Amino acid sequence: MNHHHHFVPDFEADDDYVNANTNSSSSNLPRKPIIGEEEDGDLMELLWHNGQVVLQNQRPNTKKQPPSSSSSSAPPPPLDHNLFIQEDEMSSWLHYPLRDDDFCSDLFFPAAPSSERQASNQVTAARPPVPSTVRPPEPSSMRPPAPSSVKPPVRNFMNFSRLRGDFTGRGESGPSTVRESAKVNPSATPASSAARESDLGSRSAVDGGGAYTVGDNRKGKAVVTTEPARENQGTSSSVASKSEIETIVDERKRKEREAIDETECRNEEAKQGRGSSSTKRSRAAEVHNLSERKRRDRINERMKALQELIPRCNKSDKASMLDEAIEYMKSLQLQIQMMSMGCGMMPMMYTGMQQYMPHMAMGMGMEMGMNRPPPPPPPFMPFPNMLASQRPLPPQTRMGGYPPVQASDPSRVYGSNQQFDPNSSQAQFSAYMDPFQQFRSLHPSQPPQFQNQAASYPSSSRVSSSKESEDHGNQTTS
Amino acid sequence: MSSRRSRQASSSSRISDDQITDLISKLRQSIPEIRQNRRSSTVSASKVLQETCNYIRNLHKEADDLSDRLSQLLETIDPNSPQAAIIRSLINE
């Protein structure tokens, strides 16, 4: 950031330099600055100005448009540079105006020329036809609204419009920004900045790529309505644009910091006195917003991924989806336990398993009952006896000591409302195989009593340990 | 953050807090590694969600492996036996 500091003192002088440069170089992007340190300073400044100066000496163009008459007169800089810079600069742009009202006013509303200059800045970066169409409404929109809150959003829109024109060939975030800017343009008319940003946010959410760009809008401190927009976008767009967002956000963060530094310098210059405190505050707020948004995006992405994993999950509500995820996970665990037990039982099926199972069931059942006296209605264990039809096992499989235990357990644990039919254990065993499915279609009155039996089937150690630890987990966490 | 923003967020955050609570309690119950390693409330929702996804994928894979094993076992026994029926039901799930 040294160059920033370099730049600060040179700010005043830079204007002259810039003027000269502007007049001389119309819009050669990669023009090397005469002054070595100016390069960095200009570069940073470019980032900050977001675009007109794509890279290096665009700032002159942006700063001194009024003197150079119409902005459209300045030929657009090479698109490639613009493209690459614009994205970064966009973020810096967005932050820049949003952060400091005074500065914005300086830039935009000292008079019409400033707004024109702003628009012209965009024009230089974008193709003339595109910005020219956009410019007229934008400057007008920018002028009337006195409150600073309006300025930033409109400015952002200008950026988007500009980007749209430029990003035809852009790859990564281009399409998303292009989409967004396309959507933004129609609404660029200055009705209400807040509403606009909300719309933008929702639209961006639809695009999927809007999270990144909308977030920038949202950063405007003066705009509070963007918050819901962000939420909308977060939920719907996080997955699709996650990779984009990650890379883009990281890069943007860096650029934003740089832009923030530059802006801070400028603000101090321009405002003389208000600068550091407000910029620091705003910068901290923006950084916080950015990190918060990143976090939210990440969480939403994971939520979507989780939803993908859960079969037949038609819940749009996060909480219910999470509940289903929990149940599904438990049912999966039980199913796997059953299957592994079945694998272990297979060789023993013909031997003594029939006696073994009842004992296991008994032990497990009692354990279950003891561990979970207040039975959480084990929704994933709805084993209705209706599957009694599948009862291949002969009555010998009836667990001798089991029924009595079952009778007591269910009554104690579940309030027992079901006759326990050992012969249907087989059916229940089979039914158990799809506990989650059963859960879904389960009649609420179905007693989960089978849970004891079914749960007891899996290896006792596993069940007990899992249940006990579950209890521990519940107790400790609650 | 403006008060307005917090007010707006409060209505949604109430739901979000409950969701996060569900999330964390669920993982605490079900995922051994989180339960053992980080029993504190500092576990982030993002990490919890990620662990859940990974865990469910693992469960899926394990279930598939067991299904394969059971199907293999099924071939070794009398298809008409009740055990075969059990195995089939296991696999079908």
XYZ file of C-alpha atoms in Angstrom:
571
model
C 0.000 0.000 0.000
C 2.915 2.276 -0.195
C 1.817 3.608 -3.434
C -1.344 4.718 -1.856
C 0.514 6.929 0.392
C 2.581 8.034 -2.424
C -0.444 8.804 -4.231
C -2.069 10.830 -1.611
C 0.261 13.720 -1.757
C 0.274 13.387 -5.444
C -3.390 13.587 -5.642
C -3.498 17.227 -6.318
C -0.607 17.181 -8.627
C -1.916 14.132 -10.187
C -4.855 15.915 -11.517
C -2.702 18.076 -13.579
C -0.768 15.129 -14.651
C -3.887 13.361 -15.378
C -5.280 16.150 -17.380
C -2.260 16.183 -19.490
C -2.379 12.511 -19.876
C -5.992 12.496 -20.634
C -5.740 14.951 -23.320
C -2.851 13.258 -24.818
C -3.741 9.672 -24.564
C -7.236 9.147 -25.114
C -7.638 5.773 -23.913
C -4.670 3.695 -24.303
C -4.987 1.299 -21.592
C -1.569 0.053 -21.107
C -0.025 3.425 -21.333
C 2.940 3.631 -19.122
C 2.862 6.513 -16.784
C 5.644 8.880 -16.980
C 6.174 8.878 -13.325
C 7.167 5.562 -11.988
C 5.280 5.757 -8.772
C 2.344 7.011 -10.615
C 1.932 3.618 -12.059
C 1.037 2.077 -8.844
C -0.875 5.005 -7.784
C -2.668 5.094 -11.006
C -3.173 1.462 -10.908
C -4.696 1.582 -7.528
C -6.653 4.452 -8.574
C -7.854 2.593 -11.497
C -9.138 -0.051 -9.299
C -10.834 2.490 -7.309
C -12.343 4.340 -10.116
C -13.473 1.120 -11.323
C -13.001 1.017 -14.757
C -12.599 3.956 -16.601
C -9.088 3.606 -16.108
C -8.818 0.134 -16.775
C -5.465 -0.177 -15.601
C -3.277 2.552 -15.481
C -3.940 5.884 -16.581
C -7.556 5.759 -16.977
C -8.033 7.833 -13.970
C -7.083 10.803 -15.974
C -9.925 10.013 -18.207
C -12.287 9.585 -15.425
C -11.237 12.540 -13.489
C -11.174 15.033 -16.173
C -13.981 14.242 -18.392
C -15.603 17.588 -18.193
C -12.595 19.327 -19.510
C -12.338 16.884 -22.280
C -15.887 17.599 -23.238
C -18.153 14.702 -23.647
C -17.078 11.472 -22.287
C -18.228 9.711 -25.328
C -15.536 11.488 -27.176
C -12.981 9.421 -25.395
C -12.563 6.200 -27.189
C -13.101 3.219 -25.048
C -10.025 1.588 -23.793
C -9.110 -1.841 -24.921
C -11.833 -4.092 -23.932
C -9.656 -6.793 -22.637
C -8.166 -4.623 -20.031
C -11.455 -3.168 -19.207
C -12.907 -6.507 -18.787
C -10.316 -7.718 -16.441
C -10.217 -4.627 -14.455
C -13.830 -3.922 -14.407
C -14.695 -6.803 -12.314
C -12.250 -5.926 -9.679
C -12.968 -2.347 -9.996
C -16.579 -2.952 -9.767
C -16.245 -4.083 -6.270
C -14.012 -1.238 -5.443
C -16.390 1.025 -7.158
C -19.277 -0.237 -5.284
C -17.521 0.177 -2.064
C -16.130 3.412 -2.935
C -19.204 5.402 -3.418
C -21.068 3.587 -0.777
C -18.602 4.199 1.822
C -18.262 7.825 1.772
C -21.107 10.038 1.008
C -19.144 13.145 0.867
C -16.756 11.718 -1.490
C -19.504 10.513 -3.650
C -20.985 13.891 -3.636
C -17.703 15.315 -4.636
C -17.402 12.940 -7.409
C -20.903 12.984 -8.571
C -22.695 15.957 -7.452
C -20.564 18.915 -7.291
C -22.524 19.612 -10.349
C -23.798 18.007 -13.395
C -20.362 17.762 -14.850
C -19.314 15.469 -12.123
C -22.123 13.127 -12.827
C -21.393 13.393 -16.416
C -17.889 12.728 -15.626
C -18.892 9.713 -13.729
C -20.999 8.524 -16.540
C -18.349 9.390 -18.971
C -15.940 7.421 -16.934
C -18.071 4.472 -17.428
C -18.404 5.238 -21.020
C -14.741 5.239 -21.541
C -14.567 1.863 -20.061
C -17.506 0.539 -21.954
C -18.452 0.754 -25.490
C -19.750 4.082 -26.435
C -23.163 2.927 -27.468
C -23.839 1.153 -24.291
C -22.881 3.779 -21.866
C -24.311 6.496 -23.941
C -27.670 4.926 -23.646
C -27.236 4.429 -20.028
C -25.685 7.635 -19.197
C -28.520 9.983 -19.733
C -30.808 8.341 -17.260
C -28.139 7.730 -14.777
C -26.773 11.155 -14.353
C -30.238 12.485 -14.101
C -31.030 9.905 -11.582
C -27.992 10.668 -9.684
C -28.513 14.316 -9.542
C -31.919 14.652 -8.090
C -31.458 12.346 -5.201
C -29.656 14.319 -2.656
C -29.283 11.641 -0.052
C -26.137 9.760 -0.296
C -27.979 6.562 0.047
C -29.316 6.982 -3.404
C -26.062 7.712 -4.990
C -24.269 4.518 -4.363
C -26.945 2.283 -5.732
C -27.361 4.256 -8.833
C -23.704 4.275 -9.281
C -23.608 0.604 -8.974
C -26.156 0.312 -11.638
C -24.072 2.375 -13.839
C -21.333 -0.033 -13.294
C -23.486 -2.877 -14.205
C -24.638 -1.304 -17.344
C -21.146 -0.611 -18.281
C -20.122 -4.070 -17.506
C -22.816 -5.481 -19.567
C -21.537 -3.749 -22.587
C -18.055 -4.898 -21.956
C -18.465 -8.346 -20.772
C -19.612 -9.975 -23.877
C -16.579 -12.075 -24.079
C -15.919 -12.320 -20.450
C -15.728 -15.658 -18.910
C -15.856 -16.231 -15.251
C -18.031 -13.768 -13.640
C -18.851 -12.037 -16.797
C -21.978 -13.901 -17.582
C -23.302 -13.443 -14.151
C -22.531 -9.832 -14.091
C -23.796 -9.496 -17.588
C -27.038 -11.027 -16.614
C -27.269 -8.885 -13.640
C -26.399 -5.754 -15.427
C -28.869 -6.602 -18.096
C -31.433 -6.836 -15.464
C -30.236 -3.809 -13.744
C -30.349 -1.597 -16.714
C -34.039 -1.675 -17.184
C -34.454 -0.782 -13.629
C -31.685 1.707 -13.589
C -34.140 4.475 -13.642
C -33.915 6.135 -10.358
C -37.086 5.272 -8.679
C -35.799 4.172 -5.390
C -32.358 2.974 -4.906
C -33.257 0.684 -2.115
C -35.988 -0.994 -4.045
C -33.750 -1.264 -6.982
C -31.142 -3.003 -5.036
C -33.641 -5.364 -3.630
C -34.856 -6.163 -7.078
C -31.347 -6.519 -8.169
C -30.686 -8.830 -5.363
C -33.628 -11.011 -6.125
C -32.827 -11.047 -9.764
C -29.295 -11.845 -9.088
C -30.416 -14.620 -6.927
C -32.269 -16.048 -9.797
C -29.277 -15.811 -11.982
C -27.139 -17.569 -9.552
C -24.241 -15.398 -10.299
C -25.659 -12.429 -8.676
C -24.464 -13.191 -5.283
C -21.222 -11.657 -6.018
C -22.369 -8.560 -7.695
C -25.380 -8.027 -5.598
C -23.343 -8.278 -2.561
C -21.483 -5.294 -3.699
C -24.643 -3.395 -3.951
C -25.634 -4.577 -0.652
C -22.587 -3.259 0.883
C -23.924 0.164 0.560
C -24.265 1.230 4.087
C -27.100 3.482 3.312
C -29.180 0.731 1.865
C -30.811 -1.458 4.364
C -33.342 -3.086 2.151
C -30.661 -5.013 0.432
C -30.421 -7.262 3.368
C -33.422 -9.320 2.391
C -32.164 -9.324 -1.121
C -28.985 -10.788 0.069
C -30.796 -13.455 1.896
C -32.770 -14.295 -1.166
C -29.746 -14.420 -3.271
C -27.889 -16.423 -0.762
C -30.386 -19.168 -0.635
C -30.869 -19.531 -4.305
C -27.635 -18.670 -5.847
C -25.049 -19.908 -3.504
C -24.495 -23.277 -4.997
C -24.360 -22.325 -8.588
C -22.040 -19.481 -8.158
C -20.099 -20.695 -5.227
C -16.932 -21.362 -7.074
C -17.235 -18.120 -8.881
C -18.033 -16.300 -5.768
C -15.196 -17.761 -3.850
C -12.598 -16.739 -6.323
C -14.271 -13.536 -7.076
C -14.874 -12.647 -3.512
C -11.339 -13.309 -2.525
C -10.080 -11.210 -5.297
C -12.616 -8.600 -4.607
C -11.751 -8.539 -1.014
C -8.232 -7.747 -1.870
C -9.219 -5.132 -4.326
C -11.687 -3.752 -1.944
C -9.094 -3.330 0.671
C -6.913 -1.598 -1.793
C -9.762 0.466 -2.989
C -10.689 1.196 0.521
C -7.265 2.466 1.197
C -7.387 4.646 -1.813
C -10.764 5.849 -1.023
C -9.663 6.587 2.423
C -6.869 8.690 1.113
C -9.219 10.500 -1.121
C -11.744 10.946 1.524
C -9.237 12.484 3.753
C -8.246 14.754 1.031
C -11.689 15.699 0.109
C -13.369 15.887 3.400
C -10.609 17.138 5.591
C -11.605 16.065 8.933
C -14.375 13.642 8.665
C -12.344 11.211 6.840
C -10.636 8.682 8.937
C -13.302 7.882 11.438
C -16.104 7.440 8.982
C -13.988 5.589 6.498
C -12.690 3.284 9.118
C -16.127 2.631 10.377
C -17.527 2.106 6.964
C -14.631 -0.026 5.968
C -14.994 -2.166 9.022
C -18.667 -2.471 8.355
C -18.043 -3.429 4.797
C -15.466 -5.966 5.692
C -17.830 -7.393 8.178
C -20.610 -7.476 5.654
C -18.402 -9.191 3.201
C -17.336 -11.850 5.633
C -20.875 -12.294 6.791
C -22.057 -12.724 3.289
C -19.348 -15.205 2.558
C -20.315 -17.170 5.568
C -23.948 -17.124 4.611
C -23.157 -18.197 1.110
C -21.103 -21.037 2.339
C -23.807 -22.197 4.662
C -26.441 -21.978 1.992
C -24.327 -23.920 -0.376
C -23.888 -26.667 2.146
C -27.582 -26.672 2.807
C -28.276 -27.217 -0.836
C -25.759 -30.001 -1.001
C -27.370 -31.628 1.971
C -30.749 -31.327 0.402
C -29.440 -33.086 -2.651
C -28.376 -35.999 -0.545
C -31.701 -36.489 1.099
C -34.022 -38.519 -1.048
C -37.481 -37.192 -1.752
C -36.889 -34.039 0.143
C -39.468 -31.597 -0.985
C -39.097 -29.183 1.854
C -38.214 -25.684 0.992
C -38.048 -24.583 4.567
C -34.618 -24.824 6.031
C -35.687 -26.008 9.424
C -37.891 -28.791 8.143
C -35.252 -29.807 5.687
C -32.772 -30.058 8.468
C -35.177 -32.134 10.485
C -35.599 -34.491 7.622
C -31.896 -34.653 7.186
C -31.527 -35.614 10.804
C -34.116 -38.350 10.527
C -32.696 -39.591 7.328
C -29.274 -39.798 8.788
C -30.533 -41.756 11.753
C -32.463 -44.088 9.537
C -29.394 -44.611 7.432
C -27.382 -45.447 10.464
C -29.934 -47.945 11.655
C -30.280 -49.453 8.261
C -26.601 -49.972 8.018
C -26.560 -51.523 11.414
C -29.280 -53.873 10.394
C -27.554 -54.815 7.242
C -24.271 -55.412 8.907
C -25.981 -57.501 11.479
C -27.704 -59.350 8.729
C -24.379 -60.048 7.169
C -23.112 -61.346 10.422
C -26.221 -63.331 11.003
C -26.281 -64.948 7.674
C -23.906 -67.726 8.478
C -25.617 -68.205 11.775
C -29.124 -68.082 10.526
C -29.454 -71.752 10.612
C -27.793 -72.274 13.852
C -28.680 -70.632 17.020
C -29.570 -67.223 15.958
C -33.122 -67.651 16.923
C -32.233 -67.837 20.495
C -29.560 -65.301 20.137
C -31.762 -62.729 18.691
C -34.294 -62.720 21.451
C -31.631 -62.271 24.001
C -30.103 -59.519 22.066
C -33.432 -57.976 21.566
C -34.193 -58.250 25.197
C -30.982 -56.695 26.237
C -31.256 -53.997 23.717
C -34.835 -53.361 24.387
C -34.270 -52.858 28.015
C -31.291 -50.785 27.345
C -33.218 -48.712 24.956
C -35.924 -48.264 27.431
C -33.538 -47.238 30.104
C -31.573 -44.967 27.967
C -34.510 -43.247 26.548
C -37.294 -43.202 28.950
C -38.884 -40.302 27.257
C -38.907 -41.826 23.892
C -38.496 -39.338 21.216
C -41.059 -40.682 18.883
C -38.547 -42.509 16.824
C -39.980 -41.498 13.610
C -37.562 -43.499 11.651
C -38.757 -46.599 13.316
C -42.292 -46.872 12.446
C -42.672 -50.500 12.028
C -46.288 -51.152 11.739
C -47.409 -54.660 12.093
C -49.022 -54.492 8.795
C -46.049 -56.235 7.348
C -47.029 -59.286 9.252
C -47.717 -60.782 5.900
C -44.056 -61.263 5.458
C -43.538 -63.789 8.056
C -41.459 -66.497 6.678
C -39.977 -67.404 9.985
C -41.610 -70.227 11.766
C -42.896 -69.709 15.205
C -39.689 -70.978 16.599
C -38.270 -67.639 15.960
C -40.583 -66.254 18.451
C -38.409 -64.807 20.999
C -39.207 -66.628 24.049
C -38.432 -64.137 26.600
C -38.958 -61.256 24.370
C -42.622 -60.673 24.464
C -42.687 -60.097 28.130
C -39.896 -57.698 27.823
C -41.527 -56.034 24.967
C -44.707 -55.713 26.806
C -43.022 -53.909 29.566
C -40.757 -51.832 27.490
C -43.241 -50.404 25.163
C -45.561 -49.590 27.918
C -42.878 -47.954 29.838
C -41.211 -46.291 26.995
C -43.840 -45.654 24.477
C -46.973 -46.027 26.266
C -47.573 -49.202 24.372
C -50.439 -49.292 22.294
C -49.761 -52.164 20.200
C -49.926 -55.786 20.597
C -46.567 -57.100 20.013
C -46.537 -60.000 17.706
C -43.335 -61.896 17.733
C -44.338 -63.623 14.587
C -44.336 -60.350 12.934
C -40.846 -59.741 14.009
C -39.732 -60.904 10.671
C -42.023 -58.557 8.965
C -40.937 -55.840 11.225
C -37.439 -56.754 10.554
C -38.109 -56.294 6.901
C -40.068 -53.196 7.502
C -37.224 -51.928 9.466
C -35.194 -51.948 6.391
C -36.870 -48.870 5.209
C -37.274 -46.968 8.387
C -37.052 -43.659 6.771
C -39.669 -44.514 4.262
C -41.802 -45.867 7.003
C -41.337 -42.723 8.858
C -42.596 -40.735 6.006
C -45.727 -42.721 5.655
C -46.022 -43.607 9.222
C -49.300 -43.319 10.887
C -48.748 -41.276 13.937
C -50.524 -43.773 16.067
C -48.170 -46.475 15.087
C -46.242 -47.375 18.100
C -42.596 -47.124 17.865
C -42.384 -50.002 20.174
C -40.727 -51.971 17.518
C -37.883 -49.720 17.972
C -36.816 -51.713 20.914
C -36.907 -54.842 18.967
C -35.414 -53.505 15.844
C -32.874 -51.462 17.568
C -31.916 -54.428 19.533
C -31.133 -56.378 16.457
C -28.013 -54.516 15.653
C -25.026 -55.354 17.656
C -25.654 -54.471 21.188
C -22.436 -52.671 21.605
C -23.159 -50.427 18.727
C -26.646 -49.662 19.725
C -25.913 -49.117 23.309
C -22.910 -47.063 22.636
C -24.662 -44.959 20.090
C -27.720 -44.532 22.188
C -25.815 -43.847 25.292
C -23.536 -41.474 23.634
C -26.534 -39.916 22.067
C -27.936 -39.430 25.465
C -24.705 -38.042 26.614
C -24.669 -35.774 23.711
C -28.156 -34.650 24.450
C -27.480 -34.136 28.055
C -24.272 -32.344 27.644
C -25.414 -30.176 24.859
C -28.727 -29.369 26.391
C -25.632 -2.411 11.106
C -28.594 -0.215 11.322
C -31.357 -0.968 13.694
C -33.631 -1.385 10.779
C -31.464 -4.050 9.373
C -31.302 -5.860 12.633
C -35.037 -5.605 12.962
C -35.498 -7.007 9.540
C -33.064 -9.736 10.258
C -34.624 -10.557 13.568
C -37.715 -12.092 12.080
C -35.654 -14.283 9.842
C -32.945 -14.829 12.367
C -35.396 -16.368 14.752
C -35.955 -19.081 12.255
C -32.320 -19.237 11.454
C -31.346 -19.659 15.043
C -33.694 -22.538 15.439
C -32.368 -24.075 12.322
C -28.864 -23.750 13.472
C -29.786 -25.224 16.780
C -31.331 -28.168 15.007
C -28.328 -28.522 12.886
C -25.888 -28.507 15.699
C -27.886 -30.790 17.912
C -28.252 -33.196 15.057
C -24.616 -33.353 14.375
C -23.790 -33.579 17.999
C -25.929 -36.636 18.195
C -24.921 -38.326 15.075
C -21.474 -37.480 14.004
C -18.845 -38.962 16.212
C -16.041 -36.766 15.185
C -17.804 -33.569 15.933
C -19.156 -34.915 19.127
C -15.828 -36.029 20.366
C -13.612 -33.343 19.077
C -15.585 -30.219 19.404
C -18.236 -30.351 21.984
C -18.332 -26.644 22.334
C -20.732 -24.286 20.740
C -17.999 -22.910 18.611
C -18.596 -25.360 15.855
C -19.656 -23.368 12.883
C -22.821 -24.119 11.047
C -20.935 -24.379 7.847
C -18.623 -26.996 9.190
C -21.491 -28.876 10.703
C -23.305 -28.924 7.419
C -20.235 -30.075 5.638
C -19.662 -32.841 8.101
C -23.235 -33.890 7.747
C -22.969 -34.135 4.008
C -19.793 -36.119 4.259
C -21.283 -38.370 6.858
C -24.351 -39.052 4.800
C -22.208 -39.842 1.807
C -20.231 -42.233 3.924
C -23.406 -43.851 5.121
C -24.572 -44.237 1.576
C -21.363 -45.842 0.587
C -21.451 -48.140 3.555
C -25.006 -49.101 2.808
C -24.068 -49.909 -0.732
C -21.187 -52.046 0.400
C -23.388 -53.918 2.784
C -25.952 -54.408 0.079
C -23.343 -55.944 -2.105
C -22.265 -58.240 0.629
C -25.776 -59.262 1.397
C -26.536 -59.929 -2.202
C -23.510 -62.123 -2.354
C -24.656 -63.952 0.709
C -28.059 -64.293 -0.759
C -26.679 -66.255 -3.589
C -25.105 -68.714 -1.258
C -28.206 -69.673 0.584
C -31.458 -71.196 -0.307
C -33.449 -68.545 -2.042
C -36.644 -69.822 -0.554
C -35.542 -69.576 2.966
C -36.831 -66.930 5.222
C -33.369 -65.667 5.638
C -33.216 -65.024 1.964
C -36.324 -62.996 2.272
C -34.727 -60.983 4.969
C -31.659 -60.417 2.957
C -33.656 -59.398 -0.016
C -35.587 -56.946 1.977
C -32.375 -55.613 3.331
C -30.943 -55.185 -0.081
C -34.008 -53.660 -1.569
C -33.794 -50.879 0.899
